[in-house]
């Protein structure tokens, strides 16, 4: 392997990194819908594109203490928005989950089990694994609804206490799951956690910024949010919200001291490595979109989004070989379809499983997983009603083309 | 505390998050110079602003396996550029350091000490602290040069082995430090590490992307780089480079399994929580700037940057009460001045320690720490020669105004 050459080939390879596709198409991929920038965020992005742009007026060496732009205010407003005592920035929601488990492991070293719903995102499992903890899943009801029953949480808590002679370390609920978009009410689970004195973490990566959340009312001790997934931020950027009770566990000041220099850094928060990695574009876009996010989580807008999702479902659910999975009616617009008929078509189609993606792309719709025809996941979040009608019409057209209606 | 209101006050607070200051001023803050976007990166930023923009064509559920845009190629090209076997993306250089210490702690559980230079960045200390390791500093020669002697590394390695009956876990060298901008040649330290069989990590947050680095030639096992600090990336984004020998330690596949669902995620890298948090703008801007970064680390451009830094120093070093700290001539343009005369002026100045920042700002130059007059840190990196002359002229003007010449 020779040294890397600076030449035309190199320049060519990394030139034209544009995503023009996104301007001409509707992207229905569920990880994309909630992270589309508002125009305010887009403007802020252009101003704050450079690496450490947000640190121009950092006077205290801490991102959470910057007053211009108003980061201090923002963290307080965000806490108010989620109705929890404190919020801190993290690299992403997955990092918030990892961090909560890490600090609880230190606080309760004998507790080793994290109880999670069986619809949890893979990063929930990885957070458990990277903290050397044990996972205990709350089952779901299986096809077609995949429902989680809150009373099962109590059963499993009791099992863990009986088997391990210790409480579980943490109960985690996926507020809206990545797979079926099921919305679960945290309230009864919060009550159970309170009864047993077990910390309760809500993974709101898909919901915080899309649905209203009241942590106090639901006895939520910790909340993990995602700016790029559901708060119209560039990012990646996450948030961890936490009760005052856990303030000193999350916000741990550094204690290390240089053995020669005697240097120390008591002002720096050790748990987030000083400043969490969100210095420029991620944080400024999250802040710029915040008023719109507050607005869009108000009742009327949330209801309109559910309406859109359910409207599409009503229109396509009778297509031959299409089955809607997950609970209905939808609260959150992430939708999962079992598409047996598409799978059958794919078997003899010259483009195999890719045909369905291509049929939609021809109609200006992208975000469908390539090569997969047995199921389809999409989110209608934030589409205009015109786009909703176009999506529905395209779906029907494709179904007609393949004689499924 | 009532619920957060969506009202004009809220909208107002987060509107106009612009940084127009940056367009009209020269920013000489050392954390800013290397992260200023290239025009290619700026274009890519605009296209890829949305949250998960880089994942449009993710076929394998792994950011490091995305082929369009060419992430796979990029990681290989970056490894070639640094001349190390592998590179992986991380949230930031600090996260690369934390990760290397974490995986080495698992590999060598009895080794507890990390040897670092006493000019190391605070995040190096925090990485040690968060891994529950011990720090051992290599002293520096003190004022005015603050030099680190490579032979001291060998002495301290021997001390650690004698005292702990174990090798140190890791030797870490700050290639260019944040405080004096001293450049240290890694070669002799790499040789010592090789002799004793101790892993060697180069913290290249200030150098990777600014100076050429050849890891193989210097026996570097791990390298930590920063896209937003020194590779013209938006970010935050970091890189960890590592030898094949450590591939299975860094790239650990998940092994956890759901107790009910039996779900497992063997494709996901547990050490970076699946995909490191760099999904959209951070990675695309790093990639878009890469050809320019390769170009600017070529000999002629590097020499020109040193020339600029030394030219300014030559012009201002005789100002009364100004002393240049750190080794001279500069290799890296990060410069630290002891400004005793500014401190004296500040005592009786109506604007106190803020006067010096304001004098420069009036002349179109920002990035000087507010309120601090006893020392001054700046970097001339990437300034045009015209801007260099303007900076020098401004400095002389201010010195004349206060009778320091």
mmCIF file of N, CA and C in Angstrom, chain B residues 197-251:
data_model
loop_
_atom_site.group_PDB
_atom_site.id
_atom_site.type_symbol
_atom_site.label_atom_id
_atom_site.label_comp_id
_atom_site.label_asym_id
_atom_site.label_seq_id
_atom_site.Cartn_x
_atom_site.Cartn_y
_atom_site.Cartn_z
ATOM 1 N N UNK B 197 6.994 -3.103 24.549
ATOM 2 C CA UNK B 197 5.719 -3.773 24.233
ATOM 3 C C UNK B 197 4.518 -3.087 24.850
ATOM 4 N N UNK B 198 4.509 -1.766 24.787
ATOM 5 C CA UNK B 198 3.382 -0.999 25.341
ATOM 6 C C UNK B 198 2.672 -0.275 24.196
ATOM 7 N N UNK B 199 1.345 -0.389 24.120
ATOM 8 C CA UNK B 199 0.621 0.308 23.052
ATOM 9 C C UNK B 199 0.840 1.818 23.110
ATOM 10 N N UNK B 200 0.917 2.422 21.930
ATOM 11 C CA UNK B 200 1.253 3.846 21.801
ATOM 12 C C UNK B 200 0.124 4.558 21.054
ATOM 13 N N UNK B 201 -0.467 5.551 21.712
ATOM 14 C CA UNK B 201 -1.573 6.328 21.118
ATOM 15 C C UNK B 201 -1.109 7.750 20.857
ATOM 16 N N UNK B 202 -1.294 8.200 19.635
ATOM 17 C CA UNK B 202 -0.988 9.589 19.307
ATOM 18 C C UNK B 202 -2.284 10.393 19.301
ATOM 19 N N UNK B 203 -2.346 11.405 20.151
ATOM 20 C CA UNK B 203 -3.486 12.313 20.089
ATOM 21 C C UNK B 203 -3.186 13.392 19.061
ATOM 22 N N UNK B 204 -3.827 13.251 17.912
ATOM 23 C CA UNK B 204 -3.539 14.133 16.783
ATOM 24 C C UNK B 204 -4.694 15.109 16.537
ATOM 25 N N UNK B 205 -5.431 15.448 17.605
ATOM 26 C CA UNK B 205 -6.596 16.332 17.444
ATOM 27 C C UNK B 205 -6.212 17.651 16.779
ATOM 28 N N UNK B 206 -5.046 18.190 17.142
ATOM 29 C CA UNK B 206 -4.595 19.454 16.543
ATOM 30 C C UNK B 206 -3.702 19.266 15.325
ATOM 31 N N UNK B 207 -3.276 18.042 15.063
ATOM 32 C CA UNK B 207 -2.302 17.862 13.983
ATOM 33 C C UNK B 207 -2.836 17.069 12.796
ATOM 34 N N UNK B 208 -3.638 16.048 13.030
ATOM 35 C CA UNK B 208 -4.142 15.232 11.915
ATOM 36 C C UNK B 208 -5.039 16.073 11.024
ATOM 37 N N UNK B 209 -4.589 16.352 9.809
ATOM 38 C CA UNK B 209 -5.328 17.237 8.913
ATOM 39 C C UNK B 209 -4.623 18.565 8.726
ATOM 40 N N UNK B 210 -3.569 18.779 9.538
ATOM 41 C CA UNK B 210 -2.797 20.032 9.488
ATOM 42 C C UNK B 210 -1.341 19.699 9.139
ATOM 43 N N UNK B 211 -0.823 18.650 9.767
ATOM 44 C CA UNK B 211 0.535 18.198 9.518
ATOM 45 C C UNK B 211 0.494 16.780 8.961
ATOM 46 N N UNK B 212 1.487 16.386 8.168
ATOM 47 C CA UNK B 212 1.494 14.996 7.686
ATOM 48 C C UNK B 212 1.821 14.041 8.849
ATOM 49 N N UNK B 213 1.187 12.883 8.854
ATOM 50 C CA UNK B 213 1.441 11.896 9.913
ATOM 51 C C UNK B 213 1.604 10.523 9.284
ATOM 52 N N UNK B 214 2.666 9.846 9.667
ATOM 53 C CA UNK B 214 2.901 8.496 9.177
ATOM 54 C C UNK B 214 2.942 7.562 10.382
ATOM 55 N N UNK B 215 1.853 6.879 10.638
ATOM 56 C CA UNK B 215 1.754 6.053 11.852
ATOM 57 C C UNK B 215 2.730 4.879 11.832
ATOM 58 N N UNK B 216 2.804 4.193 10.702
ATOM 59 C CA UNK B 216 3.691 3.010 10.634
ATOM 60 C C UNK B 216 5.125 3.400 10.917
ATOM 61 N N UNK B 217 5.564 4.453 10.301
ATOM 62 C CA UNK B 217 6.951 4.878 10.440
ATOM 63 C C UNK B 217 7.284 5.281 11.875
ATOM 64 N N UNK B 218 6.269 5.612 12.668
ATOM 65 C CA UNK B 218 6.509 6.072 14.036
ATOM 66 C C UNK B 218 6.049 5.060 15.082
ATOM 67 N N UNK B 219 5.738 3.847 14.611
ATOM 68 C CA UNK B 219 5.277 2.787 15.508
ATOM 69 C C UNK B 219 4.067 3.201 16.346
ATOM 70 N N UNK B 220 3.149 3.905 15.695
ATOM 71 C CA UNK B 220 1.928 4.337 16.392
ATOM 72 C C UNK B 220 0.881 3.228 16.274
ATOM 73 N N UNK B 221 0.369 2.771 17.411
ATOM 74 C CA UNK B 221 -0.636 1.708 17.405
ATOM 75 C C UNK B 221 -2.041 2.264 17.213
ATOM 76 N N UNK B 222 -2.277 3.445 17.835
ATOM 77 C CA UNK B 222 -3.590 4.086 17.762
ATOM 78 C C UNK B 222 -3.402 5.573 17.489
ATOM 79 N N UNK B 223 -4.310 6.131 16.721
ATOM 80 C CA UNK B 223 -4.279 7.580 16.520
ATOM 81 C C UNK B 223 -5.696 8.132 16.693
ATOM 82 N N UNK B 224 -5.785 9.249 17.416
ATOM 83 C CA UNK B 224 -7.077 9.917 17.617
ATOM 84 C C UNK B 224 -7.053 11.221 16.826
ATOM 85 N N UNK B 225 -8.035 11.402 15.947
ATOM 86 C CA UNK B 225 -8.114 12.615 15.127
ATOM 87 C C UNK B 225 -9.451 13.314 15.350
ATOM 88 N N UNK B 226 -9.474 14.587 14.994
ATOM 89 C CA UNK B 226 -10.688 15.383 15.155
ATOM 90 C C UNK B 226 -11.043 16.062 13.842
ATOM 91 N N UNK B 227 -12.199 15.716 13.300
ATOM 92 C CA UNK B 227 -12.639 16.316 12.035
ATOM 93 C C UNK B 227 -12.957 17.789 12.166
ATOM 94 N N UNK B 228 -13.619 18.166 13.271
ATOM 95 C CA UNK B 228 -14.034 19.559 13.451
ATOM 96 C C UNK B 228 -12.877 20.424 13.928
ATOM 97 N N UNK B 229 -11.858 19.813 14.522
ATOM 98 C CA UNK B 229 -10.737 20.629 14.982
ATOM 99 C C UNK B 229 -9.713 20.842 13.867
ATOM 100 N N UNK B 230 -9.449 19.832 13.095
ATOM 101 C CA UNK B 230 -8.318 19.945 12.162
ATOM 102 C C UNK B 230 -8.540 19.380 10.763
ATOM 103 N N UNK B 231 -9.771 18.983 10.446
ATOM 104 C CA UNK B 231 -9.979 18.415 9.116
ATOM 105 C C UNK B 231 -11.119 19.089 8.368
ATOM 106 N N UNK B 232 -11.372 20.350 8.683
ATOM 107 C CA UNK B 232 -12.343 21.155 7.938
ATOM 108 C C UNK B 232 -13.722 20.518 7.859
ATOM 109 N N UNK B 233 -14.132 19.846 8.941
ATOM 110 C CA UNK B 233 -15.450 19.217 8.980
ATOM 111 C C UNK B 233 -16.375 19.999 9.884
ATOM 112 N N UNK B 234 -17.654 19.907 9.609
ATOM 113 C CA UNK B 234 -18.649 20.473 10.485
ATOM 114 C C UNK B 234 -18.555 19.677 11.777
ATOM 115 N N UNK B 235 -19.232 18.612 11.885
ATOM 116 C CA UNK B 235 -19.012 17.762 13.037
ATOM 117 C C UNK B 235 -19.954 18.070 14.159
ATOM 118 N N UNK B 236 -19.656 17.652 15.385
ATOM 119 C CA UNK B 236 -18.430 16.962 15.778
ATOM 120 C C UNK B 236 -18.278 15.567 15.155
ATOM 121 N N UNK B 237 -17.026 15.274 14.878
ATOM 122 C CA UNK B 237 -16.688 13.946 14.373
ATOM 123 C C UNK B 237 -15.228 13.646 14.672
ATOM 124 N N UNK B 238 -14.973 12.418 15.069
ATOM 125 C CA UNK B 238 -13.603 11.992 15.328
ATOM 126 C C UNK B 238 -13.273 10.743 14.546
ATOM 127 N N UNK B 239 -12.021 10.379 14.630
ATOM 128 C CA UNK B 239 -11.550 9.147 14.003
ATOM 129 C C UNK B 239 -10.645 8.427 14.984
ATOM 130 N N UNK B 240 -10.695 7.119 14.962
ATOM 131 C CA UNK B 240 -9.661 6.355 15.651
ATOM 132 C C UNK B 240 -9.015 5.459 14.606
ATOM 133 N N UNK B 241 -7.691 5.582 14.503
ATOM 134 C CA UNK B 241 -6.932 4.715 13.614
ATOM 135 C C UNK B 241 -6.280 3.646 14.471
ATOM 136 N N UNK B 242 -6.174 2.428 13.954
ATOM 137 C CA UNK B 242 -5.587 1.359 14.771
ATOM 138 C C UNK B 242 -4.968 0.268 13.911
ATOM 139 N N UNK B 243 -3.967 -0.375 14.495
ATOM 140 C CA UNK B 243 -3.288 -1.480 13.818
ATOM 141 C C UNK B 243 -4.180 -2.707 13.756
ATOM 142 N N UNK B 244 -3.931 -3.563 12.780
ATOM 143 C CA UNK B 244 -4.678 -4.819 12.655
ATOM 144 C C UNK B 244 -4.694 -5.624 13.950
ATOM 145 N N UNK B 245 -3.572 -5.575 14.635
ATOM 146 C CA UNK B 245 -3.408 -6.295 15.907
ATOM 147 C C UNK B 245 -4.555 -6.000 16.891
ATOM 148 N N UNK B 246 -5.128 -4.811 16.800
ATOM 149 C CA UNK B 246 -6.181 -4.427 17.744
ATOM 150 C C UNK B 246 -7.576 -4.428 17.099
ATOM 151 N N UNK B 247 -7.667 -4.968 15.885
ATOM 152 C CA UNK B 247 -8.940 -4.921 15.158
ATOM 153 C C UNK B 247 -10.087 -5.522 15.972
ATOM 154 N N UNK B 248 -9.847 -6.718 16.511
ATOM 155 C CA UNK B 248 -10.932 -7.393 17.249
ATOM 156 C C UNK B 248 -11.232 -6.754 18.599
ATOM 157 N N UNK B 249 -10.332 -5.929 19.072
ATOM 158 C CA UNK B 249 -10.583 -5.222 20.338
ATOM 159 C C UNK B 249 -11.456 -3.989 20.111
ATOM 160 N N UNK B 250 -11.197 -3.287 19.015
ATOM 161 C CA UNK B 250 -11.975 -2.077 18.709
ATOM 162 C C UNK B 250 -13.323 -2.456 18.080
ATOM 163 N N UNK B 251 -13.286 -3.348 17.119
ATOM 164 C CA UNK B 251 -14.499 -3.689 16.368
ATOM 165 C C UNK B 251 -15.169 -4.916 17.002
#
